[in-house]
CSV table of C-alpha atoms in Angstrom, one decimal:
chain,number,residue,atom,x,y,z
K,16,UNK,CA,4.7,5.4,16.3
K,17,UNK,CA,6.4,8.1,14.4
K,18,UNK,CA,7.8,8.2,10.8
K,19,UNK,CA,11.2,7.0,11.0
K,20,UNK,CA,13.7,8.9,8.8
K,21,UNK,CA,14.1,7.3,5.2
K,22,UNK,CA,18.2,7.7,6.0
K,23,UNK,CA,17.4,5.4,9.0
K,24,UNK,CA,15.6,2.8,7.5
K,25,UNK,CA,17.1,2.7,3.7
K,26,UNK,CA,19.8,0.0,4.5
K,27,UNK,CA,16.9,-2.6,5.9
K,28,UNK,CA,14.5,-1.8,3.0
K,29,UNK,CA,17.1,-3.0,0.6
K,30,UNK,CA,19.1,-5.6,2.5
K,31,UNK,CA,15.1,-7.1,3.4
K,32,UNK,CA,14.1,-6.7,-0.7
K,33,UNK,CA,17.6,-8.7,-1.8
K,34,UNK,CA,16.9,-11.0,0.6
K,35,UNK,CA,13.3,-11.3,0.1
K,36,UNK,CA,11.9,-14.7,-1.0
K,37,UNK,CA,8.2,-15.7,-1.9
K,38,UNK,CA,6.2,-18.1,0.0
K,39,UNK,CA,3.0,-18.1,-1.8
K,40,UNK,CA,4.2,-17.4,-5.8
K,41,UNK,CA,1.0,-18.5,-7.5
K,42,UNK,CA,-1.4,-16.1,-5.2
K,43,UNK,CA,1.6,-13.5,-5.5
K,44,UNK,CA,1.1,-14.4,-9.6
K,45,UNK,CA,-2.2,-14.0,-9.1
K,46,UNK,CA,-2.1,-10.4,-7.3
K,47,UNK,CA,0.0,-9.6,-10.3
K,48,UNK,CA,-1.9,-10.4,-13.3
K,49,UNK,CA,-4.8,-8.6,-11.5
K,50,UNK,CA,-2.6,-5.5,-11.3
K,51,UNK,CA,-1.5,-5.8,-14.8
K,52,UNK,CA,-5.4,-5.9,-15.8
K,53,UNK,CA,-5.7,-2.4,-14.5
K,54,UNK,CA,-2.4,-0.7,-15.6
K,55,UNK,CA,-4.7,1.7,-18.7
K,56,UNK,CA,-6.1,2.9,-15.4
K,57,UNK,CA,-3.1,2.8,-13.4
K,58,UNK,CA,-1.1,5.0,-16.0
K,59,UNK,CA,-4.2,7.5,-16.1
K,60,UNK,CA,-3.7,8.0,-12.6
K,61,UNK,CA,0.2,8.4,-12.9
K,62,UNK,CA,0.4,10.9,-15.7
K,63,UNK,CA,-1.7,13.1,-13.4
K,64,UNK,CA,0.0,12.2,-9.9
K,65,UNK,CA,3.4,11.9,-11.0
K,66,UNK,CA,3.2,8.3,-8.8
K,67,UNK,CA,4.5,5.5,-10.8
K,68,UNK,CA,1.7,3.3,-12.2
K,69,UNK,CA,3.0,0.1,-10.4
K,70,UNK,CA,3.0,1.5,-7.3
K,71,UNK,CA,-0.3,2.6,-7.1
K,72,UNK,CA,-1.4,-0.7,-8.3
K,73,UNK,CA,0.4,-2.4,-5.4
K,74,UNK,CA,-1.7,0.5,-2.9
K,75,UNK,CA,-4.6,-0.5,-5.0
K,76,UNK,CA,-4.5,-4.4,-3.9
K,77,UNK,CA,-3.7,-3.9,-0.6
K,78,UNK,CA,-6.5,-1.2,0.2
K,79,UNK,CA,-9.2,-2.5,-2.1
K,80,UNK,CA,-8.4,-5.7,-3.5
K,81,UNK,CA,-8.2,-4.4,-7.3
K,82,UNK,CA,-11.9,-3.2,-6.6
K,83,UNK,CA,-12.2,-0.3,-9.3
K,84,UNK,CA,-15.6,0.6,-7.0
K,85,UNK,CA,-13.5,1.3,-3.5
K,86,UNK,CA,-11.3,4.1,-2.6
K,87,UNK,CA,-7.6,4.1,-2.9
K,88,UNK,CA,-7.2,5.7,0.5
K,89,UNK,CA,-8.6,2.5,2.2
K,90,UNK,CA,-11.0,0.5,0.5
K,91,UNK,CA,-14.1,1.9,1.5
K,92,UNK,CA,-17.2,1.6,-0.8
K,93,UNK,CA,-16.8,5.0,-3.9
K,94,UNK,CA,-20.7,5.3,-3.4
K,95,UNK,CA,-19.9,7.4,-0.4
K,96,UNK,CA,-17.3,9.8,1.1
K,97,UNK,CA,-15.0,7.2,3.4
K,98,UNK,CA,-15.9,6.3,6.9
K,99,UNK,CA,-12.7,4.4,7.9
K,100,UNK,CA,-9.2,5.8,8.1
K,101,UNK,CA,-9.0,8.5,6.8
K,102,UNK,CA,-12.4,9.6,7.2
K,103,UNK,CA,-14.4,12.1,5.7
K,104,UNK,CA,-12.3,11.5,2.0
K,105,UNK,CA,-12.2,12.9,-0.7
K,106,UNK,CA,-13.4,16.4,-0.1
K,107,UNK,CA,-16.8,17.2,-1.5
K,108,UNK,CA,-17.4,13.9,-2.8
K,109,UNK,CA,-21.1,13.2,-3.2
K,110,UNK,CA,-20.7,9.4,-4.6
K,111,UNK,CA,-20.4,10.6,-8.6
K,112,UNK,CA,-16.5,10.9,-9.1
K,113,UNK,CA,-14.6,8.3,-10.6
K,114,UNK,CA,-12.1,5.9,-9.1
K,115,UNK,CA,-9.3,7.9,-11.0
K,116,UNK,CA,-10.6,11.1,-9.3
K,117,UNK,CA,-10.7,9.4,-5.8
K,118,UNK,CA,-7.4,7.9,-6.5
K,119,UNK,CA,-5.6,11.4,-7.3
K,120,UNK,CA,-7.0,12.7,-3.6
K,121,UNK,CA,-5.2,9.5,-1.7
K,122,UNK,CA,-1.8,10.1,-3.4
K,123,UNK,CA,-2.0,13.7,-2.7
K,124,UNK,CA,-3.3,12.6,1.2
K,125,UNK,CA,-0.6,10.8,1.6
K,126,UNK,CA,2.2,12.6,0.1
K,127,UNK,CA,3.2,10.4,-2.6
K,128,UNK,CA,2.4,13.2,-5.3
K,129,UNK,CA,5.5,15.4,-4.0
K,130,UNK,CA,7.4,12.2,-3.3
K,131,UNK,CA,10.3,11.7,-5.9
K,132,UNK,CA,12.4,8.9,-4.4
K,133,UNK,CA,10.8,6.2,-6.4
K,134,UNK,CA,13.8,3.4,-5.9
K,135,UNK,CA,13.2,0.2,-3.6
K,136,UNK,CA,13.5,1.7,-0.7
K,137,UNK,CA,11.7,5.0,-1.1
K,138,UNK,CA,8.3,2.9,-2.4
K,139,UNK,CA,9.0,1.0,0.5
K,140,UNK,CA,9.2,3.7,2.6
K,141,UNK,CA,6.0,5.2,1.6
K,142,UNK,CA,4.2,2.4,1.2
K,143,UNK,CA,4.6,1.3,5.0
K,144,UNK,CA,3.8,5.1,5.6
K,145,UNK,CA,1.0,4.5,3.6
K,146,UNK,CA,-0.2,1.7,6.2
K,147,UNK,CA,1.2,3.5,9.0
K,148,UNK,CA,4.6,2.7,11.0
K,149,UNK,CA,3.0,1.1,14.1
K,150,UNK,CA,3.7,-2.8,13.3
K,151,UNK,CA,7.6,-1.5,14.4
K,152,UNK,CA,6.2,-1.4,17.7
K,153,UNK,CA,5.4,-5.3,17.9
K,154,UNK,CA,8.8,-5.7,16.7
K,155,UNK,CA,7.9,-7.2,13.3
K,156,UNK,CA,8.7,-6.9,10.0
K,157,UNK,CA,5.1,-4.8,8.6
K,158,UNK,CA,2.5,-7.7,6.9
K,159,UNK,CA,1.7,-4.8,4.4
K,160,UNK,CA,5.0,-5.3,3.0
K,161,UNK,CA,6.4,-8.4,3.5
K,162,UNK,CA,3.6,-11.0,3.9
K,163,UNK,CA,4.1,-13.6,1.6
K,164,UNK,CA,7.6,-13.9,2.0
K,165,UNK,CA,10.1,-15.2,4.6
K,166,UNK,CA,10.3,-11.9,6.3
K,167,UNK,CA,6.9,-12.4,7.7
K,168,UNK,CA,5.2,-15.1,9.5
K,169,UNK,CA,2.8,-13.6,12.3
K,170,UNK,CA,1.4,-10.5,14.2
K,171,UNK,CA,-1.1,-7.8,12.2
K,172,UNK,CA,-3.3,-5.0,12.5
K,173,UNK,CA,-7.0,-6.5,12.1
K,174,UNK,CA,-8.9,-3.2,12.6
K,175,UNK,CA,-7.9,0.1,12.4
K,176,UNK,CA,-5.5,0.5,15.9
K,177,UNK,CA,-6.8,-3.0,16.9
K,178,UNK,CA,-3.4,-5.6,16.9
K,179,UNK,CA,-3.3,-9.2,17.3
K,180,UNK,CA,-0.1,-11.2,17.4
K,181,UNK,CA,-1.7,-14.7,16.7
K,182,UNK,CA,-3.4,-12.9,13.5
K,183,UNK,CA,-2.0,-13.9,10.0
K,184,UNK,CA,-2.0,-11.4,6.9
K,185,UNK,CA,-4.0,-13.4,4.1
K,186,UNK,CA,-2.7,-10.7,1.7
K,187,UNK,CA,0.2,-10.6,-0.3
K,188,UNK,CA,2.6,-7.8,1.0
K,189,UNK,CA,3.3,-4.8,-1.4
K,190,UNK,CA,6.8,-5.1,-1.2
K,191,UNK,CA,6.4,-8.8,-2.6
């Protein structure tokens, strides 16, 4: 599926995070105390990126579970250049860089670097981006953003182009 316009979807990101209500607060606690752990590194990353230090903390759980030994661009093991989605990441990598160094590659991949709409909406917008747009197509609210929350009870992605509508996000959305 296609990128929607931000115009088009602005009003839903914001009537979706005012109405937004957590399910699971102590995991959603827990995600952020983790995230907090990490903001030195976090704000190492954003003085170079321009990408607010939050947000890539919220990319960082959801691709790599605050693992400081994975890529930002989707988890995969820093030891090597990444095999899943996108593949072949960073450029040139031989295994050596840092998690900062990989990290600055995936916001640049993904646009975020020249990306300067950093209210609710515009995170949200490039945070499902991020994922991709295709859980629109199932008719659902994305579990990338809103699992955890009332907005989101079923339906997910559980590989790479691989859906299942029984399947239940164990992960707390970034939007949450």
């Amino acid at each position: 599926m296609s990128a929607p316009k931000l115009s088009e979807v602005r009003p839903e990101y914001e009537e979706l995070f005012n109405s937004c209500v957590i399910t699971k607060p102590v995991a959603v606690q827990e995600v952020v105390d983790g995230s907090l752990r990490g903001e030195t590194r976090y704000r190492s990353v954003e003085t170079t990126s321009g990408v607010p230090w939050f947000v890539i903390a919220v990319i960082h759980n959801m691709e790599c579970s605050l693992d400081f030994k994975a890529h930002l661009h989707n988890g995969d093991s820093l030891k090597k250049k990444t095999v899943n989605d996108p593949g072949g990441r960073p450029p040139g990598w031989d295994g050596t860089g840092s998690w900062e160094e990989s990290a600055l590659d995936a916001l640049a991949f993904d646009g975020l670097t020249q990306w300067d709409d950093w209210s609710i909406s515009g995170i949200c917008y490039k945070l499902e981006g991020y994922n991709g747009w295709s859980s629109r197509a199932h008719a659902i609210h994305t579990p990338y953003l809103w699992s955890f929350s009332n907005h989101y009870t079923h339906g997910k992605f559980i590989a790479d182009h691989v859906w299942s509508e029984s399947a239940v996000s164990q992960q707390c959305g970034a939007a949450v």
